[in-house]
mmCIF file of C-alpha atoms in Angstrom:
data_model
loop_
_atom_site.group_PDB
_atom_site.id
_atom_site.type_symbol
_atom_site.label_atom_id
_atom_site.label_comp_id
_atom_site.label_asym_id
_atom_site.label_seq_id
_atom_site.Cartn_x
_atom_site.Cartn_y
_atom_site.Cartn_z
ATOM 1 C CA MET A 278 -45.738 18.972 -1.020
ATOM 2 C CA SER A 279 -45.914 17.803 -4.592
ATOM 3 C CA GLN A 280 -46.610 21.163 -6.131
ATOM 4 C CA ALA A 281 -44.134 22.401 -8.729
ATOM 5 C CA VAL A 282 -42.540 25.651 -7.657
ATOM 6 C CA GLY A 283 -40.608 27.870 -10.039
ATOM 7 C CA ASN A 284 -39.988 27.484 -13.747
ATOM 8 C CA THR A 285 -41.981 24.529 -15.119
ATOM 9 C CA ALA A 286 -42.073 23.060 -18.581
ATOM 10 C CA LEU A 287 -45.369 24.828 -19.206
ATOM 11 C CA ALA A 288 -43.720 28.170 -18.477
ATOM 12 C CA TYR A 289 -41.069 27.475 -21.131
ATOM 13 C CA ALA A 290 -43.581 26.261 -23.739
ATOM 14 C CA ARG A 291 -43.350 28.235 -26.966
ATOM 15 C CA VAL A 292 -46.493 29.888 -28.348
ATOM 16 C CA TRP A 293 -46.982 30.931 -31.965
ATOM 17 C CA HIS A 294 -47.941 34.612 -32.443
ATOM 18 C CA HIS A 295 -49.393 36.068 -35.660
ATOM 19 C CA VAL A 296 -48.672 39.644 -36.744
ATOM 20 C CA ASP A 297 -50.295 41.365 -39.685
ATOM 21 C CA ALA A 298 -47.799 43.957 -40.961
ATOM 22 C CA SER A 299 -50.329 45.868 -43.111
ATOM 23 C CA ASP A 300 -49.912 49.624 -42.584
ATOM 24 C CA ARG A 301 -47.669 49.067 -39.535
ATOM 25 C CA ILE A 302 -44.563 51.202 -38.913
ATOM 26 C CA LEU A 303 -41.421 49.124 -39.460
ATOM 27 C CA GLY A 304 -39.474 50.178 -36.337
ATOM 28 C CA LYS A 305 -42.333 49.777 -33.860
ATOM 29 C CA LEU A 306 -43.278 46.454 -35.387
ATOM 30 C CA ALA A 307 -39.696 45.172 -35.265
ATOM 31 C CA GLU A 308 -39.352 46.255 -31.619
ATOM 32 C CA ARG A 309 -42.442 44.322 -30.546
ATOM 33 C CA ILE A 310 -41.385 41.248 -32.530
ATOM 34 C CA ALA A 311 -37.915 41.338 -30.920
ATOM 35 C CA LEU A 312 -39.427 41.455 -27.430
ATOM 36 C CA VAL A 313 -41.504 38.348 -28.135
ATOM 37 C CA LEU A 314 -38.592 36.471 -29.729
ATOM 38 C CA MET A 315 -36.496 37.200 -26.610
ATOM 39 C CA GLY A 316 -39.290 36.174 -24.250
ATOM 40 C CA LYS A 317 -39.454 39.483 -22.352
ATOM 41 C CA HIS A 318 -43.236 39.237 -22.217
ATOM 42 C CA LYS A 319 -42.996 36.174 -19.954
ATOM 43 C CA PRO A 320 -42.544 36.314 -16.164
ATOM 44 C CA ILE A 321 -39.691 33.742 -16.387
ATOM 45 C CA TYR A 322 -37.506 35.922 -18.653
ATOM 46 C CA ASP A 323 -33.790 35.468 -18.172
ATOM 47 C CA PRO A 324 -31.320 37.175 -20.557
ATOM 48 C CA SER A 325 -29.099 34.081 -20.703
ATOM 49 C CA VAL A 326 -31.945 31.651 -21.509
ATOM 50 C CA ASP A 327 -33.698 31.420 -24.851
ATOM 51 C CA CYS A 328 -37.342 31.345 -23.695
ATOM 52 C CA GLY A 329 -39.024 33.373 -26.457
ATOM 53 C CA ASP A 330 -41.904 32.407 -28.711
ATOM 54 C CA TYR A 331 -42.442 31.935 -32.455
ATOM 55 C CA VAL A 332 -43.629 34.916 -34.516
ATOM 56 C CA VAL A 333 -45.333 34.665 -37.931
ATOM 57 C CA VAL A 334 -45.515 37.913 -39.893
ATOM 58 C CA THR A 335 -47.881 38.217 -42.867
ATOM 59 C CA ASN A 336 -48.330 40.991 -45.434
ATOM 60 C CA SER A 337 -44.703 42.079 -45.239
ATOM 61 C CA LYS A 338 -45.148 43.906 -48.573
ATOM 62 C CA LYS A 339 -47.474 46.433 -46.888
ATOM 63 C CA VAL A 340 -45.158 47.564 -44.070
ATOM 64 C CA LYS A 341 -44.541 51.335 -43.943
ATOM 65 C CA VAL A 342 -41.706 53.593 -42.959
ATOM 66 C CA THR A 343 -42.039 57.187 -41.746
ATOM 67 C CA GLY A 344 -40.494 60.369 -43.050
ATOM 68 C CA ARG A 345 -38.170 60.186 -46.034
ATOM 69 C CA LYS A 346 -36.761 56.748 -45.162
ATOM 70 C CA ALA A 347 -38.250 55.258 -48.326
ATOM 71 C CA GLU A 348 -35.842 57.375 -50.389
ATOM 72 C CA GLN A 349 -32.868 57.490 -47.980
ATOM 73 C CA LEU A 350 -32.649 53.976 -46.498
ATOM 74 C CA LEU A 351 -29.916 51.711 -47.942
ATOM 75 C CA PHE A 352 -29.298 48.043 -47.224
ATOM 76 C CA ARG A 353 -25.617 47.174 -47.367
ATOM 77 C CA LYS A 354 -23.817 43.832 -47.622
ATOM 78 C CA HIS A 355 -20.212 43.037 -48.367
ATOM 79 C CA SER A 356 -18.701 40.013 -50.074
ATOM 80 C CA MET A 357 -15.447 40.529 -48.119
ATOM 81 C CA TYR A 358 -13.535 41.045 -51.374
ATOM 82 C CA PRO A 359 -12.098 44.464 -52.357
ATOM 83 C CA GLY A 360 -14.834 46.498 -53.959
ATOM 84 C CA GLY A 361 -17.477 43.980 -52.834
ATOM 85 C CA LEU A 362 -19.864 46.421 -51.184
ATOM 86 C CA LYS A 363 -23.439 46.072 -52.485
ATOM 87 C CA GLU A 364 -25.973 48.775 -51.655
ATOM 88 C CA THR A 365 -29.679 48.236 -52.290
ATOM 89 C CA PRO A 366 -32.190 51.087 -51.883
ATOM 90 C CA TYR A 367 -35.321 50.505 -49.807
ATOM 91 C CA LYS A 368 -37.690 50.654 -52.801
ATOM 92 C CA ASP A 369 -35.743 47.988 -54.727
ATOM 93 C CA MET A 370 -35.542 45.769 -51.654
ATOM 94 C CA MET A 371 -39.288 46.190 -51.083
ATOM 95 C CA GLY A 372 -39.959 45.006 -54.636
ATOM 96 C CA LYS A 373 -37.512 42.091 -54.611
ATOM 97 C CA ASN A 374 -37.397 40.805 -51.039
ATOM 98 C CA PRO A 375 -39.784 42.526 -48.570
ATOM 99 C CA ASP A 376 -39.302 39.873 -45.863
ATOM 100 C CA GLU A 377 -35.570 40.736 -45.574
ATOM 101 C CA ILE A 378 -36.486 44.300 -44.590
ATOM 102 C CA ILE A 379 -38.389 43.102 -41.525
ATOM 103 C CA ARG A 380 -35.770 40.442 -40.724
ATOM 104 C CA HIS A 381 -32.995 43.053 -40.884
ATOM 105 C CA ALA A 382 -34.901 45.433 -38.620
ATOM 106 C CA VAL A 383 -35.676 42.712 -36.026
ATOM 107 C CA SER A 384 -32.062 41.483 -36.151
ATOM 108 C CA GLY A 385 -30.858 44.962 -35.318
ATOM 109 C CA MET A 386 -33.103 45.093 -32.229
ATOM 110 C CA LEU A 387 -32.001 41.722 -30.797
ATOM 111 C CA PRO A 388 -28.963 41.527 -28.490
ATOM 112 C CA LYS A 389 -25.756 40.807 -30.332
ATOM 113 C CA ASN A 390 -24.904 37.473 -28.679
ATOM 114 C CA LYS A 391 -24.915 33.767 -29.418
ATOM 115 C CA LEU A 392 -28.682 33.469 -29.020
ATOM 116 C CA ARG A 393 -29.442 35.917 -31.833
ATOM 117 C CA GLU A 394 -29.425 33.468 -34.758
ATOM 118 C CA ARG A 395 -31.491 30.923 -32.838
ATOM 119 C CA ARG A 396 -34.103 33.596 -32.076
ATOM 120 C CA LEU A 397 -34.192 34.742 -35.691
ATOM 121 C CA GLU A 398 -34.925 31.160 -36.806
ATOM 122 C CA ARG A 399 -38.241 31.405 -34.954
ATOM 123 C CA LEU A 400 -39.286 34.373 -37.068
ATOM 124 C CA LYS A 401 -41.373 33.339 -40.091
ATOM 125 C CA ILE A 402 -42.185 36.098 -42.625
ATOM 126 C CA PHE A 403 -44.597 35.896 -45.563
ATOM 127 C CA PRO A 404 -45.127 38.608 -48.217
ATOM 128 C CA ALA A 405 -48.914 38.033 -48.500
ATOM 129 C CA HIS A 406 -51.648 36.940 -46.104
ATOM 130 C CA ARG A 407 -51.226 33.261 -46.990
ATOM 131 C CA MET A 408 -48.863 31.402 -44.673
ATOM 132 C CA GLY A 409 -49.420 27.801 -45.665
ATOM 133 C CA ILE A 410 -49.181 25.006 -43.138
ATOM 134 C CA VAL A 411 -47.542 27.285 -40.552
ATOM 135 C CA GLY A 412 -50.918 28.891 -39.937
ATOM 136 C CA GLY A 413 -52.148 25.821 -38.048
ATOM 137 C CA ASN A 414 -49.779 26.597 -35.178
ATOM 138 C CA ILE A 415 -51.047 30.142 -34.505
ATOM 139 C CA MET A 416 -52.316 30.659 -30.965
ATOM 140 C CA ARG A 417 -52.348 34.463 -30.596
ATOM 141 C CA SER A 418 -53.098 37.198 -33.087
ATOM 142 C CA TRP A 419 -51.883 40.753 -32.527
ATOM 143 C CA ASP A 420 -54.729 42.429 -34.399
ATOM 144 C CA ASP A 421 -56.772 42.885 -31.266
ATOM 145 C CA GLY A 422 -55.111 40.476 -28.846
ATOM 146 C CA THR A 423 -58.091 38.145 -28.545
ATOM 147 C CA LEU A 424 -59.244 34.941 -30.128
ATOM 148 C CA PRO A 425 -62.760 34.397 -31.502
ATOM 149 C CA PRO A 426 -65.090 32.252 -29.328
ATOM 150 C CA ASP A 427 -65.256 29.481 -31.952
ATOM 151 C CA PHE A 428 -61.469 29.334 -32.420
ATOM 152 C CA ASN A 429 -60.288 26.034 -33.857
ATOM 153 C CA PRO A 430 -56.486 25.516 -33.649
ATOM 154 C CA SER A 431 -56.542 22.853 -36.351
ATOM 155 C CA THR A 432 -57.550 25.347 -39.050
ATOM 156 C CA PRO A 433 -55.037 27.974 -40.224
ATOM 157 C CA THR A 434 -56.104 31.478 -39.200
ATOM 158 C CA THR A 435 -54.871 34.738 -40.642
ATOM 159 C CA SER A 436 -56.059 38.284 -40.094
ATOM 160 C CA GLU A 437 -58.169 37.913 -43.236
ATOM 161 C CA THR A 438 -59.958 34.794 -41.937
ATOM 162 C CA LEU A 439 -60.418 36.334 -38.486
ATOM 163 C CA LYS A 440 -62.069 39.380 -40.088
ATOM 164 C CA MET A 441 -64.374 37.103 -42.065
ATOM 165 C CA LEU A 442 -65.293 35.177 -38.902
ATOM 166 C CA GLY A 443 -65.986 38.469 -37.079
ATOM 167 C CA LYS A 444 -68.171 39.655 -39.967
ATOM 168 C CA GLN A 445 -70.126 36.375 -39.927
ATOM 169 C CA GLN A 446 -70.668 36.630 -36.185
ATOM 170 C CA SER A 447 -71.879 40.233 -36.477
ATOM 171 C CA ASP A 448 -74.279 39.161 -39.241
ATOM 172 C CA LYS A 449 -75.623 36.428 -36.963
ATOM 173 C CA PHE A 450 -76.028 38.912 -34.138
ATOM 174 C CA THR A 451 -77.930 41.431 -36.295
ATOM 175 C CA SER A 452 -80.214 38.747 -37.802
ATOM 176 C CA ALA A 453 -80.978 37.308 -34.346
ATOM 177 C CA SER A 454 -82.152 40.640 -32.893
#
């Protein structure tokens, strides 16, 4: 019997996921990203093994929070010197560094162990829909969970380009009938 049984190299292969954060709720988005970074969506999941995937988040400027969190949420960091506490309100952080808001939320949802930093390194966050050369690695998009029939992995795809491809296909379908 030459069949591979159990965890193969293909099972541990890392896939690149794309998430468009436009009009998404911060907490629910961070929870889903943390599950993918940990690898809980795979059947080979083991808490002591880092088997998660890469996640690319675009449009981090457009993420939303519910309730009055926009006025009440504070981001704190300390320089470890007396009087070194820095507090930044959510609105200022959203203007200056929107990717840190998502990174902070995802970091809080990951287990506090030695694998945490390694998992966070696989999280790529971009404030707009452009993601540069990283877009060529995307295999799955979370907009609708499917890939277009003419998907080409060598060209970078974002939610904007997928919408344009879908619009072109619907135009072809209406002109053909």
